[in-house]
Tab-separated table of C-alpha atoms and ligand atoms in Angstrom:
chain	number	residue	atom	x	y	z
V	3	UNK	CA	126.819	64.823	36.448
V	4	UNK	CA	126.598	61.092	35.028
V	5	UNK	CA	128.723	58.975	36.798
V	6	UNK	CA	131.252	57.199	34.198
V	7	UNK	CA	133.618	54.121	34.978
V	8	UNK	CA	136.898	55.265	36.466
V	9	UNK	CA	139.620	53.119	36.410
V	10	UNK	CA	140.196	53.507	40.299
V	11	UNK	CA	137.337	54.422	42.624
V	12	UNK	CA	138.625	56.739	45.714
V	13	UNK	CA	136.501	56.095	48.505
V	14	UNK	CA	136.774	59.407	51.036
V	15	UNK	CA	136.600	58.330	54.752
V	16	UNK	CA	137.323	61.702	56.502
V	17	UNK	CA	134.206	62.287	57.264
V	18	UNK	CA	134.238	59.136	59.556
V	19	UNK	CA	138.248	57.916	60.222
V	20	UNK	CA	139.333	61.119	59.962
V	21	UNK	CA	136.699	62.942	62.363
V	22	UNK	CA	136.791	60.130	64.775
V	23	UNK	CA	140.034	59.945	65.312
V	24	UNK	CA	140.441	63.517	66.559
V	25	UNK	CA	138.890	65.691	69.670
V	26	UNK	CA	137.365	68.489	67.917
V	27	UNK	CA	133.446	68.041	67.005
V	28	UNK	CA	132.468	69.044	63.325
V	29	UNK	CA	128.926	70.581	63.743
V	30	UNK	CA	126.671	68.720	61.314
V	31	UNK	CA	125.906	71.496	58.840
V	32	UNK	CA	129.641	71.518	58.161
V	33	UNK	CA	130.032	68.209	57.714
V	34	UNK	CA	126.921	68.121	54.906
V	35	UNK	CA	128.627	70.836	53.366
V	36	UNK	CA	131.923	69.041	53.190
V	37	UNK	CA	130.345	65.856	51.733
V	38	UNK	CA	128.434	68.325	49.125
V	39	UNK	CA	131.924	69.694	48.060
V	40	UNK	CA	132.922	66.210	48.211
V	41	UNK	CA	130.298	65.217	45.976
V	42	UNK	CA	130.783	68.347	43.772
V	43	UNK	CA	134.380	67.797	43.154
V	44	UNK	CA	133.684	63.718	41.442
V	45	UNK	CA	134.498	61.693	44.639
V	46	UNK	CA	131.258	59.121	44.659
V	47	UNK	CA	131.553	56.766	47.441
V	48	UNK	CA	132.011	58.764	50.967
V	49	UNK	CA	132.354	56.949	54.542
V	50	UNK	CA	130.313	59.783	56.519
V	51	UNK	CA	129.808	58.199	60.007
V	52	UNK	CA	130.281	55.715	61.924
V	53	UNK	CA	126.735	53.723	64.320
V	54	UNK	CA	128.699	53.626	67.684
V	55	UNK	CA	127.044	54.799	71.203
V	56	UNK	CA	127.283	58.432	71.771
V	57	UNK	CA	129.642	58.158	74.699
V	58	UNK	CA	131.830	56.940	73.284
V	59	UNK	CA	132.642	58.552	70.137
V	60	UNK	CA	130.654	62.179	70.732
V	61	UNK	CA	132.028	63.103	67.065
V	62	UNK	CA	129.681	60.574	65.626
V	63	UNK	CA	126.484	61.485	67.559
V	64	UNK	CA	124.676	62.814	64.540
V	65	UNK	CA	125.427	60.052	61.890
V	66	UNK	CA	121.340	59.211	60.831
V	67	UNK	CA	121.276	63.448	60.540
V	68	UNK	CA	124.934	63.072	57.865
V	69	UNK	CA	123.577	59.805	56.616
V	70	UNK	CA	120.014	61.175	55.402
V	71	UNK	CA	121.405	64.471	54.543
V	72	UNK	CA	124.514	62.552	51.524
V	73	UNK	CA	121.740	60.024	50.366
V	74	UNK	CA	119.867	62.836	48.689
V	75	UNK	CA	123.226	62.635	46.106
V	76	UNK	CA	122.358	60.717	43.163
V	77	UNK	CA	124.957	58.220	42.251
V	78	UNK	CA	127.192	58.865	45.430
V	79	UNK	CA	127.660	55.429	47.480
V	80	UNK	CA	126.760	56.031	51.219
V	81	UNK	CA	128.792	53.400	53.994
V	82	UNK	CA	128.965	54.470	57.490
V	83	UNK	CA	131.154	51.999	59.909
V	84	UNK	CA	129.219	49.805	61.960
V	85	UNK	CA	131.001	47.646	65.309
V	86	UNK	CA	128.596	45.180	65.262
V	87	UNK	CA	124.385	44.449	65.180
V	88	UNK	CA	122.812	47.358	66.585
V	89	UNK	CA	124.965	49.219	65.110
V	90	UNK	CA	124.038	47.891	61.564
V	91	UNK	CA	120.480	48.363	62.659
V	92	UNK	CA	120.912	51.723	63.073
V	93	UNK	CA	122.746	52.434	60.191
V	94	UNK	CA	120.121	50.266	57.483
V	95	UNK	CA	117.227	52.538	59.067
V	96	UNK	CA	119.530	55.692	58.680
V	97	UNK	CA	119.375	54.842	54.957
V	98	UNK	CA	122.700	53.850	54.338
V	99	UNK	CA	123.921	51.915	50.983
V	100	UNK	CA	126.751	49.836	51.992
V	101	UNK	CA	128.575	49.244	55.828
V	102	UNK	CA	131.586	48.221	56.822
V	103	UNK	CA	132.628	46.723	60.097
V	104	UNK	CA	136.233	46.241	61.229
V	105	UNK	CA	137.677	43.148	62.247
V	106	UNK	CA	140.795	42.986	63.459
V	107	UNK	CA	143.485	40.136	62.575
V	108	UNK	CA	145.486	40.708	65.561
V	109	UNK	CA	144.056	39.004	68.496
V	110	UNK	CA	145.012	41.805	71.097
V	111	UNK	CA	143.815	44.787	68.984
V	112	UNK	CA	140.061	42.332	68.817
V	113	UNK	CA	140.339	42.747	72.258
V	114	UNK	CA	141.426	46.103	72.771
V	115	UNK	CA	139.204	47.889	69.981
V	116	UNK	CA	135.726	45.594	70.450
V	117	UNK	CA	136.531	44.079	73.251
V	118	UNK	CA	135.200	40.367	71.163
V	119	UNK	CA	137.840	38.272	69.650
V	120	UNK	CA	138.216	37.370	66.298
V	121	UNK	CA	135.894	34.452	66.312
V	122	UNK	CA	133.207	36.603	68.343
V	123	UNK	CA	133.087	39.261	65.546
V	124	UNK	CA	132.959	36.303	62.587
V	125	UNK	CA	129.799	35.426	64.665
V	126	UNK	CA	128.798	39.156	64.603
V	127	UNK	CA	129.425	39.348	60.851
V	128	UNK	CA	127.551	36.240	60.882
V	129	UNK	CA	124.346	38.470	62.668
V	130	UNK	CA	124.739	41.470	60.465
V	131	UNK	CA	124.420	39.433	57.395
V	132	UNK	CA	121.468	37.324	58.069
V	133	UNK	CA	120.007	41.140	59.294
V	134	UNK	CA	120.706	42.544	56.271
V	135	UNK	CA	119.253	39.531	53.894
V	136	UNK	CA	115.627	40.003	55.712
V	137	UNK	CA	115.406	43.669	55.788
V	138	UNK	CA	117.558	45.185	53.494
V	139	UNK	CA	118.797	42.963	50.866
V	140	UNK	CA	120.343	45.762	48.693
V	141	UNK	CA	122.663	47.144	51.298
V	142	UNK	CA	126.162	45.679	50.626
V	143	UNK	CA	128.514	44.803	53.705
V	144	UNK	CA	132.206	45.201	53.713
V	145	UNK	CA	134.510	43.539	56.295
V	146	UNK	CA	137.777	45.514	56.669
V	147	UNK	CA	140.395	43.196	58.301
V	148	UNK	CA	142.314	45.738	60.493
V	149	UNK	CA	145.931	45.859	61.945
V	150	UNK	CA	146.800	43.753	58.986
V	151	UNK	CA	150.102	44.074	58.732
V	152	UNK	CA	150.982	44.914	62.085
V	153	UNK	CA	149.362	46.031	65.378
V	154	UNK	CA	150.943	48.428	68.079
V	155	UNK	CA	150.149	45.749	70.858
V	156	UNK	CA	150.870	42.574	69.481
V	157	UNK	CA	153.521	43.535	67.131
V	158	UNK	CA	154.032	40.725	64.315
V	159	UNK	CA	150.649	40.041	62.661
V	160	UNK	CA	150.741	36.658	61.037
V	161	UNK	CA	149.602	36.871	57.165
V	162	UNK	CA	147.936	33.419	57.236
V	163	UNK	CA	145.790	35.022	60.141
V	164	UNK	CA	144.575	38.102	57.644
V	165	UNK	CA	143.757	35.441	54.996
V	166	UNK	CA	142.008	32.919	57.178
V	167	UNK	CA	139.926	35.980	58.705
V	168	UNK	CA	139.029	36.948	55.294
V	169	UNK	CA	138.061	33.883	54.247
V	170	UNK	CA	136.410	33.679	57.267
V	171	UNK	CA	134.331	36.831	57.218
V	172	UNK	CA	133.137	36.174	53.264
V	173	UNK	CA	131.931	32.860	54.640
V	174	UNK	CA	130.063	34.766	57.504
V	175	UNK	CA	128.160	36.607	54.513
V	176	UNK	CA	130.093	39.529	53.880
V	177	UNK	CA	129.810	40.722	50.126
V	178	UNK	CA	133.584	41.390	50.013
V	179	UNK	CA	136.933	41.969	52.077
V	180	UNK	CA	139.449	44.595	51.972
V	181	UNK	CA	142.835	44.781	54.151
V	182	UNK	CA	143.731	47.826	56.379
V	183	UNK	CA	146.860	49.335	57.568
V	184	UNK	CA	145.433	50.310	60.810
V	185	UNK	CA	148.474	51.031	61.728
V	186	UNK	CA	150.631	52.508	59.174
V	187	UNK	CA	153.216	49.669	59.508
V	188	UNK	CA	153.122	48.073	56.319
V	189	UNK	CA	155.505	48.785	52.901
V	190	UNK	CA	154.867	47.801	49.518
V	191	UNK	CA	156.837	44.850	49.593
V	192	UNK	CA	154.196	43.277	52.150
V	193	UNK	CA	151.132	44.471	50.882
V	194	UNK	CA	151.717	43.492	47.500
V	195	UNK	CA	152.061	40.137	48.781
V	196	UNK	CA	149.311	39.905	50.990
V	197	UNK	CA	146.943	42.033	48.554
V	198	UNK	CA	147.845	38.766	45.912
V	199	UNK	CA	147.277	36.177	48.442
V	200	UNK	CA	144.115	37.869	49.537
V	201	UNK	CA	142.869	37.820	45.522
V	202	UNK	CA	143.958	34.090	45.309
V	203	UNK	CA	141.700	33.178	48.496
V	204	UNK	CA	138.678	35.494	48.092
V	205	UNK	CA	138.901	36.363	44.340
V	206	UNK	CA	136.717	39.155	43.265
V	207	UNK	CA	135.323	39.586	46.719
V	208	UNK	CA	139.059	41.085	47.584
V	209	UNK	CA	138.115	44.493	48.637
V	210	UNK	CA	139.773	48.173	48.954
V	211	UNK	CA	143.309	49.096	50.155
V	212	UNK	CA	142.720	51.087	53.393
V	213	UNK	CA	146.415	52.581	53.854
V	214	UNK	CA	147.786	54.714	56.202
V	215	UNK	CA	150.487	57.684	55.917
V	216	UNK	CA	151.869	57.187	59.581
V	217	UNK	CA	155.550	56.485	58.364
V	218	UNK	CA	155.132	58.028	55.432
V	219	UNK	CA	154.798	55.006	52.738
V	220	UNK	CA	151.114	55.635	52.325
V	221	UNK	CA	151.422	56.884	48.662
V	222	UNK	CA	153.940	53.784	47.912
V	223	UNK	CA	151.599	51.189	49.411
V	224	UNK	CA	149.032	52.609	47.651
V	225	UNK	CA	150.914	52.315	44.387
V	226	UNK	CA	151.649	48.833	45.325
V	227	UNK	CA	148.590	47.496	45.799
V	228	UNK	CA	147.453	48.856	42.352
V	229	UNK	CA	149.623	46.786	40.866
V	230	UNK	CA	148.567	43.618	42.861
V	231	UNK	CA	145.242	44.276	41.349
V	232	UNK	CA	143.388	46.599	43.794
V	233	UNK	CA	140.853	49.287	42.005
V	234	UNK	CA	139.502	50.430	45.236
V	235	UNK	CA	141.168	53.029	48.146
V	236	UNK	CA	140.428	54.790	51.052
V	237	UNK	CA	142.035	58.018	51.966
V	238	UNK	CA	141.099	61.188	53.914
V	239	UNK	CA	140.740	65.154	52.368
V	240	UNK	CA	143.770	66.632	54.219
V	241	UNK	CA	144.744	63.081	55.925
V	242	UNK	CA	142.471	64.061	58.318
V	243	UNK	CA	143.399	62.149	61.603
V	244	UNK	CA	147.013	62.363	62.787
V	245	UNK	CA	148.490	59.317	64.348
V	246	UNK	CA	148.937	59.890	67.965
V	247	UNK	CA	151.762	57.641	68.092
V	248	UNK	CA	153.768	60.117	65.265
V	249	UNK	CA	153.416	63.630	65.999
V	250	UNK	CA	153.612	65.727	63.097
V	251	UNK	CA	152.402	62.524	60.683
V	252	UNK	CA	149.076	62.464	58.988
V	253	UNK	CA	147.070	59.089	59.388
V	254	UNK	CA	145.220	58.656	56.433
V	255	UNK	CA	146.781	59.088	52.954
V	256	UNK	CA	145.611	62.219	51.976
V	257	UNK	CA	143.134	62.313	49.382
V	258	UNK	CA	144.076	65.000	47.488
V	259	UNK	CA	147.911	63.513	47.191
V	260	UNK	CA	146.255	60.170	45.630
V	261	UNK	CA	144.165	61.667	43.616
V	262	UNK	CA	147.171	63.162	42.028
V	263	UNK	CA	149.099	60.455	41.523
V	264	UNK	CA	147.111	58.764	39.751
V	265	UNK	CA	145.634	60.816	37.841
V	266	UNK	CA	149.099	62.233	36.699
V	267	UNK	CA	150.080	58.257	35.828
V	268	UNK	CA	147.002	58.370	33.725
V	269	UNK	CA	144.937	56.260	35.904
V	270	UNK	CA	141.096	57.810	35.931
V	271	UNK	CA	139.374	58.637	39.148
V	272	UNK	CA	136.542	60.718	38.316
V	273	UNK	CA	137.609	63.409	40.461
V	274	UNK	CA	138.671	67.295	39.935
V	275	UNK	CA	141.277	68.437	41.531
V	276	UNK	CA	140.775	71.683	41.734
V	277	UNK	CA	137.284	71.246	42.938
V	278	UNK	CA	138.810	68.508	45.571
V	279	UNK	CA	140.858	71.207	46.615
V	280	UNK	CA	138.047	73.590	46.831
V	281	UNK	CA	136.617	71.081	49.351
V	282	UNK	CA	139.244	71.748	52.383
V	283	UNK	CA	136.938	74.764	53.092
V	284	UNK	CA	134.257	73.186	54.730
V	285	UNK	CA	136.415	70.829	56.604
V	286	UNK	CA	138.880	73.301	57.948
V	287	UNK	CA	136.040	75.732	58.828
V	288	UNK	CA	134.673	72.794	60.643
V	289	UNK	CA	137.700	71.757	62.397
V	290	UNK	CA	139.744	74.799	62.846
V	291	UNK	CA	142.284	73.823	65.033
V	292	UNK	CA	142.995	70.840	63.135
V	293	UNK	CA	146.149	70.910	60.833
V	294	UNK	CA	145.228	69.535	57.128
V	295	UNK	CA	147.691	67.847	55.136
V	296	UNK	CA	148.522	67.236	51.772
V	297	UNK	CA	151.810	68.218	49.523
V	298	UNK	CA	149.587	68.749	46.285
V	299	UNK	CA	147.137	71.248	47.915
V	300	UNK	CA	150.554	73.187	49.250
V	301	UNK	CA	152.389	73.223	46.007
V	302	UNK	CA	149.506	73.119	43.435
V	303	UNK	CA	149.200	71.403	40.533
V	304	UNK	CA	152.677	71.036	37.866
V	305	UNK	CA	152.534	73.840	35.090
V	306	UNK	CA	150.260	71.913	32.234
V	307	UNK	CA	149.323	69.435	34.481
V	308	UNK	CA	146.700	66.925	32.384
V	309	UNK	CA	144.976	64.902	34.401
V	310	UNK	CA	143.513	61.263	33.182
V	311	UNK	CA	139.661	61.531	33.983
V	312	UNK	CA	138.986	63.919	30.516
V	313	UNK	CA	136.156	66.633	32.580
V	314	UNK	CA	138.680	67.057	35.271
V	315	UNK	CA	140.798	69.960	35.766
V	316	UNK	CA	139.342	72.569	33.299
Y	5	ZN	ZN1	142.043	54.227	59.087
């Protein structure tokens, strides 16, 4: 399939937020066949691991296995979520194309989540950078500033600390910065603001909308910060990785929801619905005592539904 320009790119991180976030562990077959539906169905960049020590997150415990297994996909963008050097190591000699490591504006969440604070993990940025420019200069590194607009420990984050972090981080080497609603606390109102300020600091090194469904604005915020200028969101097949803190709420915005919407506005994103659809299979084989969300998947698709990208839905 050639890959064409989309006017949105939907970057899947299920395979990583999503499976992280929950108890159950997807064996590793499943999760290669889930990034091959994935794949199948148009999405091209997928977040498929994250480099952290075993103990800690046993979900993630095969991530070089996931990572070799979705590079043999031509065209399809391979990041995996790295905490800090050794797990960037890991994750260059896995054969990944791009990283991301999460830094986190709010100064208890740093704390909490890393256990550095925010000027530790510019330093680590710092590392990863200078790591990646000697050994693998193609590999791109995103720094997603997290609990953006608002942290469950410290409450109020201020926006001038999310800008000064980003500006910070893109100074530390990383090849762009996007903002995440770690928390699902933010509403369009806010991140349209903070999505333009971001722009106006960074410019085109203003990365993707990471936005969360906890309260149930994911869709909106995600609408929002399309029309602050953002091309580039995460979101999770069946919003994969309920908020513990809201029973009965997905985390993620749901993939196939976005998908959807935009491609009923008339917004290309290179994906099929149907075949994104199709993709639930794998995932809820793999995690079968996980709910999936997703209205769009429930209801199905409107009655002459024509979606924007021209190969998709046929
Ligand atoms: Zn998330």
């Amino acid at each position: 399939m050639k890959s064409v320009a989309t006017d949105v790119l939907i970057s899947e991180v299920g395979p990583r937020d999503g499976l992280q976030s929950i108890k159950s562990i997807m064996p590793t077959d499943l999760k290669n066949k889930w990034i091959d539906a994935l794949f199948l169905s148009g999405i091209r960049e997928i977040e498929v691991a994250s480099f952290v020590p075993t103990k800690l997150l046993p979900q993630m415990a095969d991530a070089s296995l996931v990572v070799k297994h979705a590079t043999t996909h031509p065209g399809l963008t391979v990041m995996a979520l790295v905490p800090n050097l050794r797990g960037a190591q890991a994750a260059i000699e896995a054969g990944v194309h791009k990283i991301t490591i999460p830094v986190s504006a709010s100064a208890a969440h740093s704390m909490a989540n890393v256990r550095k604070t925010r000027e530790e993990m510019i330093e680590e940025v710092k590392k990863i950078s200078q790591y990646r420019n000697a050994h693998a200069p193609n590999v791109k590194i995103e720094a997603g500033i997290s609990t953006a607009f608002g942290c469950t420990l410290q409450g109020l984050v201020p926006e001038d600390d999310v800008i000064w972090l980003a500006e910070q981080v893109i100074l530390a080497g990383a090849d762009e910065s996007g903002l995440s609603d770690t928390t699902g606390y933010a509403n369009p109102a806010q991140i349209k603001r903070l999505f333009k300020r971001l722009r106006a600091a960074i410019g085109n090194k203003a990365g993707a909308a990471h936005l969360h469904n906890t309260r149930g604005l994911g869709l909106a915020n995600c609408l929002a910060a399309f029309e602050a200028g953002v091309t580039s969101f995460d979101s999770s097949l069946g919003g994969l990785g309920g908020c513990p803190y809201a029973p009965g709420a997905s985390g993620n915005v749901v993939t196939e929801d976005l998908v959807f919407m935009f491609e009923a506005m008339g917004i290309t994103t290179g994906v099929n619905l149907d075949l994104l659809f199709k993709a639930r299979n794998p995932l809820q084989d793999g995690v079968p005592q996980e709910t999936l969300y997703g209205m769009v998947p429930e209801a199905g698709l409107p009655k002459g539904f024509a979606a924007a990208t021209p190969w998709s839905h046929q």
